[in-house]
Coordinates of C-alpha atoms and ligand atoms in Angstrom, one line a residue:
X264 CA 0.1 0.0 0.0
X265 CA 1.2 3.5 -0.7
X266 CA 2.4 5.4 2.2
X267 CA 0.7 8.7 3.3
X268 CA 3.8 10.6 2.1
X269 CA 3.7 9.0 -1.3
X270 CA 0.0 10.1 -1.5
X271 CA 0.7 13.7 -0.5
X272 CA 3.6 13.9 -2.7
X273 CA 1.5 12.6 -5.7
X274 CA -1.1 15.3 -4.9
X275 CA 1.5 17.9 -5.0
X276 CA 2.9 16.7 -8.2
X277 CA -0.6 16.4 -9.8
X278 CA -1.8 19.8 -8.9
X279 CA -0.2 21.8 -11.7
X280 CA -1.1 19.1 -14.1
X281 CA -4.7 19.3 -13.2
X282 CA -4.8 23.0 -14.1
X283 CA -3.2 22.2 -17.4
X284 CA -5.6 19.5 -18.3
X285 CA -8.6 21.7 -17.5
X286 CA -7.3 24.4 -19.7
X287 CA -6.8 22.1 -22.7
X288 CA -9.9 22.0 -24.9
X289 CA -10.3 18.7 -26.7
X290 CA -11.3 19.1 -30.4
X291 CA -14.9 18.5 -30.9
X292 CA -15.3 14.8 -31.4
X293 CA -17.2 13.7 -34.6
X294 CA -20.0 11.5 -33.6
X295 CA -21.3 8.5 -35.2
X296 CA -24.7 10.2 -35.4
X297 CA -24.6 14.0 -36.0
X298 CA -28.1 15.0 -35.4
X299 CA -31.1 14.2 -33.3
X300 CA -34.7 15.0 -34.4
X301 CA -38.0 14.7 -32.5
X302 CA -40.8 13.6 -34.6
X303 CA -44.4 13.6 -34.0
X304 CA -46.8 10.8 -34.7
X305 CA -47.6 12.1 -38.2
X306 CA -44.2 11.0 -39.4
X307 CA -44.2 7.3 -40.7
X308 CA -41.5 6.0 -38.3
X309 CA -42.0 2.4 -39.5
X310 CA -41.0 3.6 -43.0
X311 CA -37.9 5.3 -41.6
X312 CA -37.0 2.2 -39.6
X313 CA -37.3 0.1 -42.8
X314 CA -35.0 2.5 -44.6
X315 CA -32.6 2.3 -41.8
X316 CA -32.6 -1.5 -41.7
X317 CA -31.9 -1.6 -45.4
X318 CA -28.9 0.5 -44.9
X319 CA -30.2 3.2 -47.1
X320 CA -29.7 6.0 -44.5
X321 CA -27.4 6.0 -41.5
X322 CA -30.1 6.5 -38.8
X323 CA -32.1 4.9 -36.0
X324 CA -35.7 5.7 -34.8
X325 CA -36.3 5.2 -31.1
X326 CA -40.1 5.3 -30.2
X327 CA -40.7 6.1 -26.5
X328 CA -44.4 6.3 -26.6
X329 CA -47.0 7.6 -28.9
X330 CA -45.9 11.2 -28.3
X331 CA -42.1 10.7 -28.5
X332 CA -40.2 9.4 -31.5
X333 CA -36.5 10.3 -31.6
X334 CA -34.4 10.0 -34.8
X335 CA -30.7 9.7 -34.5
X336 CA -28.6 9.9 -37.4
X337 CA -26.6 11.8 -40.0
X338 CA -29.0 14.2 -42.0
X339 CA -28.8 17.8 -42.8
X340 CA -29.7 20.2 -40.0
X341 CA -32.2 22.0 -42.3
X342 CA -34.1 18.7 -43.2
X343 CA -37.0 19.3 -41.0
X344 CA -37.9 22.5 -42.6
X345 CA -39.1 20.6 -45.7
X346 CA -40.8 17.9 -43.8
X347 CA -44.0 17.6 -41.9
X348 CA -44.0 16.2 -38.4
X349 CA -40.4 17.1 -37.6
X350 CA -40.7 19.0 -34.5
X351 CA -37.1 19.8 -33.7
X352 CA -33.6 19.1 -34.9
X353 CA -30.5 19.5 -32.8
X354 CA -26.8 18.6 -33.2
X355 CA -25.6 15.7 -31.1
X356 CA -23.5 17.0 -28.4
X357 CA -20.9 15.9 -25.9
X358 CA -22.0 14.8 -22.5
X359 CA -19.7 14.6 -19.5
X360 CA -20.1 13.5 -16.1
X361 CA -21.1 16.0 -13.5
X362 CA -18.7 14.8 -11.3
X363 CA -18.1 -4.9 2.4
X364 CA -19.4 -5.1 5.3
X365 CA -22.9 -6.0 6.3
X366 CA -25.9 -3.9 6.9
X367 CA -27.3 -4.0 10.5
X368 CA -29.8 -6.5 10.4
X369 CA -32.3 -5.4 12.9
X370 CA -35.9 -6.3 12.9
X371 CA -36.8 -4.0 15.8
X372 CA -39.6 -1.8 15.4
X373 CA -39.5 1.8 16.5
X374 CA -37.3 1.4 19.7
X375 CA -34.3 3.3 20.9
X376 CA -36.3 6.5 20.8
X377 CA -36.0 6.9 17.0
X378 CA -38.4 9.5 15.7
X379 CA -39.6 8.0 12.5
X380 CA -41.9 9.1 9.9
X381 CA -42.2 6.1 7.7
X382 CA -43.5 2.7 8.9
X383 CA -40.9 0.3 10.6
X384 CA -39.2 -1.9 11.0
X385 CA -35.9 -0.3 10.8
X386 CA -32.2 -1.1 10.5
X387 CA -29.3 1.1 11.7
X388 CA -26.0 1.3 10.4
X389 CA -23.3 2.7 13.0
X390 CA -19.7 3.6 12.2
X391 CA -21.0 5.2 9.1
X392 CA -18.4 5.3 6.5
X393 CA -19.7 8.5 4.6
X394 CA -21.3 11.4 6.3
X395 CA -23.8 11.8 3.4
X396 CA -25.6 8.7 4.7
X397 CA -26.1 9.9 8.3
X398 CA -27.2 13.3 7.0
X399 CA -30.2 11.7 5.1
X400 CA -31.6 10.2 8.4
X401 CA -31.1 13.2 10.7
X402 CA -33.1 16.4 10.7
X403 CA -30.5 18.6 12.2
X404 CA -26.8 18.9 12.9
X405 CA -24.7 17.8 14.8
X406 CA -24.6 14.4 13.1
X407 CA -24.9 11.3 15.2
X408 CA -22.9 8.5 13.8
X409 CA -25.9 6.5 12.7
X410 CA -27.8 5.9 9.5
X411 CA -31.2 4.5 9.8
X412 CA -33.4 3.1 7.1
X413 CA -36.5 1.0 6.6
X414 CA -35.5 -2.6 6.9
X415 CA -36.6 -3.5 3.3
X416 CA -33.6 -1.3 2.4
X417 CA -35.0 -0.7 -1.2
X418 CA -35.5 -4.5 -1.8
X419 CA -37.2 -5.2 -5.2
X420 CA -36.4 -1.7 -6.6
X421 CA -34.2 -1.4 -9.7
X422 CA -31.6 1.4 -9.9
X423 CA -30.3 2.0 -13.3
X424 CA -26.9 3.7 -13.4
X425 CA -26.7 5.4 -16.7
X426 CA -22.9 6.2 -16.7
X427 CA -19.6 4.5 -17.5
X428 CA -20.8 1.1 -16.5
X429 CA -20.7 -0.4 -13.0
X430 CA -18.1 -3.1 -11.6
X431 CA -21.1 -5.5 -11.0
X432 CA -18.9 -8.0 -9.4
X433 CA -17.8 -5.7 -6.7
X434 CA -18.1 -7.3 -3.2
X435 CA -20.0 -4.3 -1.8
X436 CA -22.9 -5.1 -4.2
X437 CA -23.1 -8.6 -3.0
X438 CA -24.5 -10.0 -6.1
X439 CA -27.3 -7.3 -6.5
X440 CA -25.7 -5.7 -9.5
X441 CA -26.1 -6.9 -13.0
X442 CA -24.8 -5.7 -16.4
X443 CA -27.7 -4.3 -18.4
X444 CA -26.6 -2.7 -21.7
X445 CA -23.6 -1.2 -23.3
X446 CA -24.2 1.6 -25.9
X447 CA -20.5 2.7 -26.3
X448 CA -19.5 1.1 -29.7
X449 CA -16.6 -1.3 -29.4
X450 CA -16.1 -1.0 -25.6
X451 CA -15.9 -3.9 -23.3
X452 CA -18.8 -4.7 -20.8
X453 CA -16.9 -3.2 -17.9
X454 CA -16.7 0.1 -16.1
X455 CA -13.4 1.4 -17.6
X456 CA -13.7 4.7 -15.9
X457 CA -14.9 4.1 -12.3
X458 CA -17.4 6.9 -12.0
X459 CA -20.3 4.6 -12.5
X460 CA -19.2 2.2 -9.7
X461 CA -18.9 5.2 -7.4
X462 CA -22.3 6.3 -8.1
X463 CA -23.8 2.7 -7.7
X464 CA -21.8 2.4 -4.4
X465 CA -23.6 5.7 -3.0
X466 CA -27.0 4.6 -4.2
X467 CA -26.9 1.0 -3.3
X468 CA -23.7 -0.3 -1.9
X469 CA -23.8 -2.5 1.2
X470 CA -21.4 -0.5 3.0
X471 CA -21.4 3.0 1.5
X472 CA -24.8 3.0 0.0
X473 CA -28.4 4.3 0.9
X474 CA -30.5 1.5 -0.3
X475 CA -28.5 -1.6 0.7
X476 CA -30.9 -4.2 -0.9
X477 CA -31.8 -2.5 -4.1
X478 CA -30.8 -4.0 -7.4
X479 CA -28.3 -2.2 -9.6
X480 CA -28.4 -2.3 -13.3
X481 CA -25.5 -0.9 -15.3
X482 CA -26.3 0.9 -18.5
X483 CA -23.0 2.0 -20.1
X484 CA -23.2 5.2 -22.1
X485 CA -19.9 6.9 -21.2
X486 CA -16.7 5.8 -22.4
X487 CA -13.3 5.2 -20.5
X488 CA -12.5 8.9 -20.4
X489 CA -16.0 9.8 -19.0
X490 CA -17.6 11.3 -22.2
X491 CA -20.4 10.3 -24.4
X492 CA -22.9 12.0 -26.5
X493 CA -26.6 12.8 -26.2
X494 CA -27.6 10.3 -28.9
X495 CA -25.9 7.4 -26.9
X496 CA -27.7 8.5 -23.6
X497 CA -31.1 8.5 -25.5
X498 CA -30.3 5.0 -26.7
X499 CA -29.6 4.0 -23.0
X500 CA -32.8 5.5 -21.8
X501 CA -34.8 3.7 -24.7
X502 CA -33.2 0.5 -23.4
X503 CA -34.4 1.1 -19.9
X504 CA -37.8 1.9 -21.3
X505 CA -38.1 -1.4 -23.0
X506 CA -36.7 -3.3 -20.0
X507 CA -39.2 -1.8 -17.5
X508 CA -42.0 -2.3 -20.1
X509 CA -41.2 -6.0 -20.3
X510 CA -40.9 -6.4 -16.6
X511 CA -43.4 -6.6 -13.7
X512 CA -46.1 -3.8 -13.7
X513 CA -46.0 -1.2 -12.2
X514 CA -42.3 -0.9 -12.5
X515 CA -40.2 0.0 -9.4
X516 CA -37.4 1.7 -11.1
X517 CA -35.1 4.6 -10.4
X518 CA -33.0 6.0 -13.0
X519 CA -29.9 7.8 -12.1
X520 CA -28.3 10.3 -14.5
X521 CA -25.2 11.8 -13.1
X522 CA -24.4 13.4 -16.3
X523 CA -24.7 16.7 -17.7
X524 CA -25.2 18.0 -21.3
X525 CA -26.1 21.4 -22.8
X526 CA -29.9 21.7 -22.7
X527 CA -31.4 19.2 -25.3
X528 CA -35.0 19.0 -26.1
X529 CA -34.7 15.4 -27.3
X530 CA -33.0 14.3 -24.1
X531 CA -35.7 16.1 -22.0
X532 CA -38.4 14.5 -23.9
X533 CA -36.8 11.0 -23.5
X534 CA -36.6 11.6 -19.8
X535 CA -40.3 12.8 -19.6
X536 CA -41.4 9.7 -21.6
X537 CA -39.5 7.4 -19.2
X538 CA -41.3 9.1 -16.2
X539 CA -44.7 8.5 -18.0
X540 CA -43.7 4.9 -18.3
X541 CA -43.4 4.5 -14.6
X542 CA -39.6 5.2 -13.8
X543 CA -38.4 8.0 -11.5
X544 CA -35.5 9.8 -13.1
X545 CA -33.0 11.5 -10.9
X546 CA -30.4 13.9 -12.5
X547 CA -27.5 15.8 -11.2
X548 CA -28.2 19.6 -11.3
X549 CA -24.7 20.0 -12.7
X550 CA -21.4 21.5 -11.4
X551 CA -20.5 25.3 -11.7
X552 CA -17.0 26.5 -11.8
X553 CA -16.6 29.7 -9.6
X554 CA -14.7 31.4 -12.5
X555 CA -17.5 30.9 -15.0
X556 CA -20.0 33.5 -15.9
X557 CA -22.7 33.3 -13.1
X558 CA -25.5 32.9 -15.9
X559 CA -23.9 29.4 -16.5
X560 CA -24.9 28.3 -13.0
X561 CA -28.6 27.9 -13.8
X562 CA -29.4 24.3 -14.0
X563 CA -32.2 25.0 -16.4
X564 CA -29.5 25.5 -19.1
X565 CA -28.7 21.8 -18.9
X566 CA -30.1 18.4 -19.6
X567 CA -31.5 16.2 -18.2
X568 CA -31.7 18.5 -15.2
X569 CA -34.0 20.9 -17.1
X570 CA -36.5 18.1 -18.0
X571 CA -39.7 18.8 -16.2
X572 CA -40.1 15.4 -14.7
X573 CA -36.5 14.8 -13.7
X574 CA -35.7 15.2 -10.1
X575 CA -32.7 17.5 -10.3
X576 CA -30.4 17.4 -7.3
X577 CA -28.1 20.2 -6.1
X578 CA -25.3 19.7 -3.5
X579 CA -24.6 20.6 0.1
X580 CA -21.4 20.8 2.0
X581 CA -18.2 22.6 1.7
X582 CA -14.9 21.0 0.6
X583 CA -11.8 21.7 2.6
X584 CA -8.7 21.5 0.5
X585 CA -5.9 22.3 2.9
X586 CA -7.4 21.0 6.2
X587 CA -8.2 17.7 4.5
X588 CA -4.8 17.2 3.1
X589 CA -3.2 17.8 6.4
X590 CA -5.6 15.5 8.1
X591 CA -5.7 12.5 5.7
X592 CA -7.8 10.4 8.2
X593 CA -11.5 10.0 7.5
X594 CA -12.6 9.6 11.1
X595 CA -11.2 12.9 12.1
X596 CA -12.6 14.6 9.1
X597 CA -16.0 13.4 10.0
X598 CA -16.2 15.3 13.3
X599 CA -14.9 18.5 11.9
X600 CA -16.4 21.4 10.0
X601 CA -19.9 20.5 11.2
X602 CA -21.4 23.9 10.5
X603 CA -20.1 23.6 7.0
X604 CA -22.1 20.5 6.1
X605 CA -25.3 22.4 5.8
X606 CA -24.0 24.9 3.3
X607 CA -25.1 25.2 -0.2
X608 CA -22.2 23.9 -2.2
X609 CA -20.2 26.6 -4.0
X610 CA -19.9 24.3 -7.1
X611 CA -23.7 23.4 -7.3
X612 CA -25.8 24.7 -10.1
X613 CA -28.9 26.4 -8.9
X614 CA -32.2 28.0 -10.0
X615 CA -35.8 26.8 -10.3
X616 CA -34.8 23.6 -12.1
X617 CA -33.1 22.4 -8.9
X618 CA -35.7 20.3 -7.0
X619 CA -33.9 19.1 -4.0
X620 CA -30.6 19.1 -2.2
X621 CA -28.4 16.2 -0.9
X622 CA -24.9 15.8 0.4
X623 CA -22.3 16.1 -2.4
X624 CA -19.1 17.1 -1.0
X625 CA -16.4 14.8 0.6
X626 CA -18.4 11.7 -0.1
X627 CA -16.7 8.3 0.2
X628 CA -17.9 5.4 -2.0
X629 CA -16.8 2.1 -3.7
X630 CA -14.0 2.2 -6.2
X631 CA -13.9 -0.2 -9.0
X632 CA -11.9 -3.4 -8.3
X633 CA -8.2 -3.2 -9.3
X634 CA -8.4 0.5 -10.1
X635 CA -4.9 1.9 -9.9
X636 CA -5.7 3.5 -6.6
X637 CA -8.2 0.9 -5.5
X638 CA -6.8 0.6 -2.0
X639 CA -6.7 4.5 -1.5
X640 CA -9.9 5.9 -0.5
X641 CA -10.8 9.2 -2.1
X642 CA -13.4 11.8 -1.2
X643 CA -15.5 12.8 -4.0
X644 CA -17.4 16.1 -4.4
X645 CA -19.8 17.2 -7.1
X646 CA -23.6 17.2 -7.8
X647 CA -22.9 13.7 -9.4
X648 CA -22.6 12.4 -5.9
X649 CA -25.8 14.2 -4.7
X650 CA -28.0 12.5 -7.2
X651 CA -27.4 8.8 -6.0
X652 CA -28.1 9.9 -2.5
X653 CA -31.5 11.0 -3.7
X654 CA -31.8 7.8 -5.9
X655 CA -31.1 5.6 -2.8
X656 CA -33.8 7.5 -0.7
X657 CA -36.3 7.0 -3.5
X658 CA -35.5 3.4 -3.7
X659 CA -36.1 3.1 0.2
X660 CA -39.5 4.9 -0.2
X661 CA -40.5 3.0 -3.3
X662 CA -39.9 -0.3 -1.5
X663 CA -41.9 0.7 1.6
X664 CA -44.7 2.8 0.0
X665 CA -47.4 0.5 -0.9
X666 CA -48.7 2.6 -3.6
X667 CA -48.5 1.5 -7.2
X668 CA -48.2 5.1 -8.3
X669 CA -44.6 6.4 -8.7
X670 CA -45.8 10.0 -8.5
X671 CA -46.7 9.4 -4.9
X672 CA -43.3 8.2 -4.2
X673 CA -41.9 11.5 -5.6
X674 CA -44.4 13.3 -3.6
X675 CA -43.2 11.5 -0.4
X676 CA -39.6 12.4 -1.1
X677 CA -40.6 16.0 -1.2
X678 CA -43.0 16.0 1.8
X679 CA -40.4 14.3 3.9
X680 CA -37.4 16.6 3.0
X681 CA -36.3 19.1 5.6
X682 CA -37.1 22.7 4.5
X683 CA -35.0 25.8 5.0
X684 CA -32.2 24.3 6.9
X685 CA -29.3 24.6 4.4
X686 CA -27.4 28.0 4.6
X687 CA -26.5 30.3 1.6
X688 CA -28.8 28.7 -0.8
X689 CA -28.9 31.1 -3.8
X690 CA -32.1 32.9 -4.4
X691 CA -34.7 31.1 -6.4
X692 CA -33.4 27.7 -5.5
X693 CA -35.4 25.2 -3.4
X694 CA -34.1 25.0 0.1
X695 CA -35.1 21.3 0.8
X696 CA -32.6 18.7 2.1
X697 CA -33.4 15.0 1.3
X698 CA -34.5 13.0 4.3
X699 CA -35.4 9.3 4.5
X700 CA -37.9 9.4 7.3
X701 CA -35.9 7.5 9.8
X702 CA -34.6 9.9 12.4
X703 CA -31.5 8.8 14.1
X704 CA -30.1 12.0 15.6
X705 CA -31.2 11.1 19.1
X706 CA -29.2 7.9 19.1
X707 CA -26.8 8.0 22.0
X708 CA -23.3 7.0 21.4
X709 CA -23.7 4.2 23.9
X710 CA -25.9 2.3 21.3
X711 CA -24.2 -0.9 20.4
X712 CA -22.6 -0.9 16.9
X713 CA -24.1 -3.8 15.0
X714 CA -22.0 -2.8 12.0
X715 CA -18.5 -3.6 11.0
X716 CA -16.6 -2.1 8.2
X717 CA -14.7 -3.2 5.1
X718 CA -11.1 -2.9 5.2
X719 CA -10.5 0.5 6.5
X720 CA -6.8 0.8 6.6
X721 CA -6.6 2.8 3.5
X722 CA -5.6 6.5 3.6
X723 CA -8.1 9.0 2.3
X724 CA -7.3 11.7 -0.1
X725 CA -9.6 14.5 -1.3
X726 CA -10.7 14.9 -4.9
X727 CA -12.6 18.0 -5.7
X728 CA -14.2 18.1 -9.1
X729 CA -14.8 21.6 -10.0
X730 CA -15.8 21.4 -13.6
X731 CA -18.1 19.0 -15.4
X732 CA -15.5 16.8 -16.7
X733 CA -12.9 17.3 -14.2
X734 CA -13.7 14.2 -12.4
X735 CA -12.9 12.0 -15.2
X736 CA -10.0 14.1 -16.4
X737 CA -8.4 13.8 -12.8
X738 CA -9.1 10.2 -12.4
X739 CA -7.7 9.1 -15.7
X740 CA -4.8 11.4 -15.2
X741 CA -4.0 9.5 -11.9
X742 CA -4.2 6.2 -13.7
X743 CA -2.0 7.3 -16.4
X744 CA 0.6 8.9 -13.9
X745 CA 0.8 5.9 -11.7
Ligands
LIG853 C1 -35.9 -10.3 9.9 O1 -37.2 -10.6 9.5 C2 -37.2 -11.5 8.4 C3 -38.5 -11.6 7.9 O2 -39.4 -10.8 8.4 C4 -36.5 -12.7 8.7 O3 -36.4 -13.5 7.6 C5 -35.0 -12.3 9.2 O4 -34.5 -13.5 9.4 C6 -35.1 -11.4 10.3 N1 -33.7 -11.1 10.7 C7 -33.3 -11.0 11.9 C8 -32.0 -10.6 12.1 O5 -34.0 -11.4 12.9
LIG854 C1 -40.4 13.9 16.4 O1 -40.3 14.8 15.3 C2 -41.5 15.8 15.2 C3 -41.3 16.6 14.0 O2 -40.1 16.4 13.3 C4 -41.3 16.6 16.5 O3 -42.5 17.6 16.5 C5 -41.5 15.7 17.7 O4 -41.3 16.4 18.9 C6 -40.4 14.7 17.7 N1 -40.6 13.8 18.9 C7 -39.6 13.4 19.5 C8 -40.0 12.4 20.7 O5 -38.4 13.7 19.5
LIG855 C1 -18.3 -10.4 -13.6 O1 -17.9 -11.7 -13.5 C2 -18.4 -12.6 -14.6 C3 -18.1 -14.0 -14.2 O2 -16.8 -14.0 -13.6 C4 -17.7 -12.1 -15.8 O3 -18.2 -12.9 -16.9 C5 -18.1 -10.7 -16.1 O4 -17.4 -10.2 -17.2 C6 -17.7 -9.8 -14.9 N1 -18.3 -8.5 -15.2 C7 -17.7 -7.4 -14.9 C8 -18.4 -6.2 -15.3 O5 -16.5 -7.3 -14.5
LIG856 C1 -12.9 9.9 -25.2 O1 -13.1 8.7 -25.8 C2 -13.8 8.7 -27.0 C3 -13.8 7.3 -27.6 O2 -13.9 6.3 -26.5 C4 -13.1 9.6 -28.1 O3 -13.9 9.6 -29.3 C5 -13.0 11.0 -27.5 O4 -12.3 11.8 -28.4 C6 -12.3 11.0 -26.1 N1 -12.5 12.4 -25.5 C7 -11.3 12.8 -25.0 C8 -11.5 14.2 -24.4 O5 -10.3 12.2 -24.8
LIG857 C1 -8.2 -8.1 -10.0 O1 -6.8 -8.5 -9.9 C2 -6.7 -9.8 -9.5 C3 -5.2 -10.2 -9.4 O2 -4.5 -9.7 -10.3 C4 -7.3 -10.8 -10.6 O3 -7.3 -12.2 -10.2 C5 -8.8 -10.4 -10.7 O4 -9.3 -11.1 -11.8 C6 -8.9 -8.9 -11.1 N1 -10.3 -8.6 -11.1 C7 -10.8 -7.8 -12.1 C8 -12.3 -7.5 -11.8 O5 -10.1 -7.3 -13.0
LIG858 C1 -47.0 6.8 0.2 O1 -46.8 8.2 -0.3 C2 -47.9 8.9 -0.1 C3 -47.6 10.2 -0.8 O2 -46.5 10.9 -0.4 C4 -48.1 9.2 1.5 O3 -49.2 9.9 1.7 C5 -48.3 7.8 2.1 O4 -48.2 7.9 3.6 C6 -47.1 6.9 1.8 N1 -47.3 5.5 2.2 C7 -46.4 4.9 3.1 C8 -46.8 3.6 3.5 O5 -45.3 5.3 3.3
LIG859 C1 -23.1 32.9 3.8 O1 -23.9 34.0 3.6 C2 -23.5 34.9 4.6 C3 -24.5 36.1 4.7 O2 -25.4 36.0 3.6 C4 -22.1 35.3 4.5 O3 -21.7 36.3 5.5 C5 -21.2 34.1 4.4 O4 -19.9 34.6 4.1 C6 -21.7 33.1 3.4 N1 -20.8 32.0 3.6 C7 -20.4 31.3 2.4 C8 -19.5 30.2 2.9 O5 -20.6 31.7 1.4
LIG860 C1 -28.4 9.6 -10.6 O1 -27.9 10.6 -11.5 C2 -26.9 11.4 -10.9 C3 -26.6 12.5 -11.8 O2 -27.7 13.0 -12.5 C4 -25.8 10.5 -10.6 O3 -24.8 11.4 -9.9 C5 -26.1 9.5 -9.7 O4 -25.1 8.6 -9.6 C6 -27.2 8.8 -10.2 N1 -27.7 7.8 -9.3 C7 -28.0 6.5 -9.5 C8 -28.6 5.6 -8.5 O5 -28.0 6.1 -10.6

């Protein structure tokens, strides 16, 4: 294992490079499919599909429902001007990421003075590895070292991770993760990047996750360097649609999109169609770089955050660069900077398209097996890491709420959330912190720990992703450098 000194040294060495990497603008990639069109039902999509199958044109029609047909392909941008039924044509664009032990098996009903608002029985994780978990089950600071959750723990709910894939064989998923689909041409069915595994760990890892019994389904749409395009994401969403439509009804499906694109009508429509079909779609609000033009901070400028049915998640918490580097030990860190935990994160996008807030700074999660730094735990920051917290809470609620109506589950998320507790939320942004309904803040420290942790000997280093793609850039750079 690397020594702490080696890690600190590597941080120092990397710092100037990170800046350099950020300032290099990669040339615009040429996508396999250059345009995306939205068609209405007056267009004969079966004819288009037939043409496509015969190879006459390089395009593909994805029908989400009667209202939503999306055409991916190479055709002139002006094409629709001459055609009826073509509602919108947009260029395909780049998409970037926005940045085991056992669960406590306790079948006790509301004991230990827990103040709960969802029906029991409950389980409690103590010695909680990431503060984001505790924050979801406590109304107020200071945080007790406990994460409470309904005993079902999201059992029977499918969480789709639309990202770089997931290390489905990771021990923290305990066989609950499966490979779904891969839409990155020519790439292997593995998480080459690691970002998807981190997200899956936060949403549903046994040790690090919120919904410790939920199923994880990997939908790979981002390549090894963490980039993709809108067309590929839409293909991934269409795959999820067909999967939930052929599964048990009503579906219990949460779709997690921790990725950010410039606003796209097609991606938003695909998201809305998926919601109509019974899925709950969670999106990262997107990350903002403090040097950027403040107008770029509005989440309504990005997709899928701006989709009307997406639950768009902003971030709370405040990263501490210097202090963290000096401390290096997670346990110490956890007890410090308590006041800062309930700040609106300086990197979070904001505005009326942000629906709810969740922890998104200094989060710990699973790293993919055999990653070059697999035995070094890293803290992650970004709205990417807030979204899976909310996806996990939705899985918990979806498993316990007896309703067959997913809109009620969404309603429950909002009605449980703690209002007006986060400081410095920018004007016009909802001040609502996600809460799972199982209050553990009154738990005394004398409470017996029923939890043990996975190997915890590793050092912890901070990683702060300040720009959309910086997460990937930084991780891939580390991999290369080592
Ligand atoms: C909890 O309850 C379930 C069924 O309700 C049972 O299968 C399980 O063994 C119980 N677990 C413990 C630790 O008692
Ligand atoms: C439980 O929480 C509610 C509202 O969150 C509060 O009014 C009530 O006093 C709490 N009860 C206990 C026993 O803490
Ligand atoms: C998981 O393990 C199975 C069986 O060993 C293997 O076929 C598969 O490729 C692995 N998947 C990933 C994503 O590593
Ligand atoms: C990322 O990888 C894809 C193919 O896997 C490539 O087309 C693209 O240029 C790469 N982007 C960067 C920024 O390296
Ligand atoms: C990780 O490395 C070990 C030892 O080199 C190897 O046996 C194992 O198959 C690797 N696992 C994955 C998922 O690559
Ligand atoms: C299900 O959700 C609805 C709407 O939020 C709520 O009124 C109801 O109490 C929930 N049911 C359970 C069992 O949690
Ligand atoms: C939060 O807002 C207060 C007053 O509005 C300001 O004094 C303080 O510096 C802000 N804190 C941060 C971290 O932005
Ligand atoms: C949900 O999407 C967000 C980004 O929109 C991502 O950060 C998060 O990991 C996703 N969660 C799940 C469970 O897929």
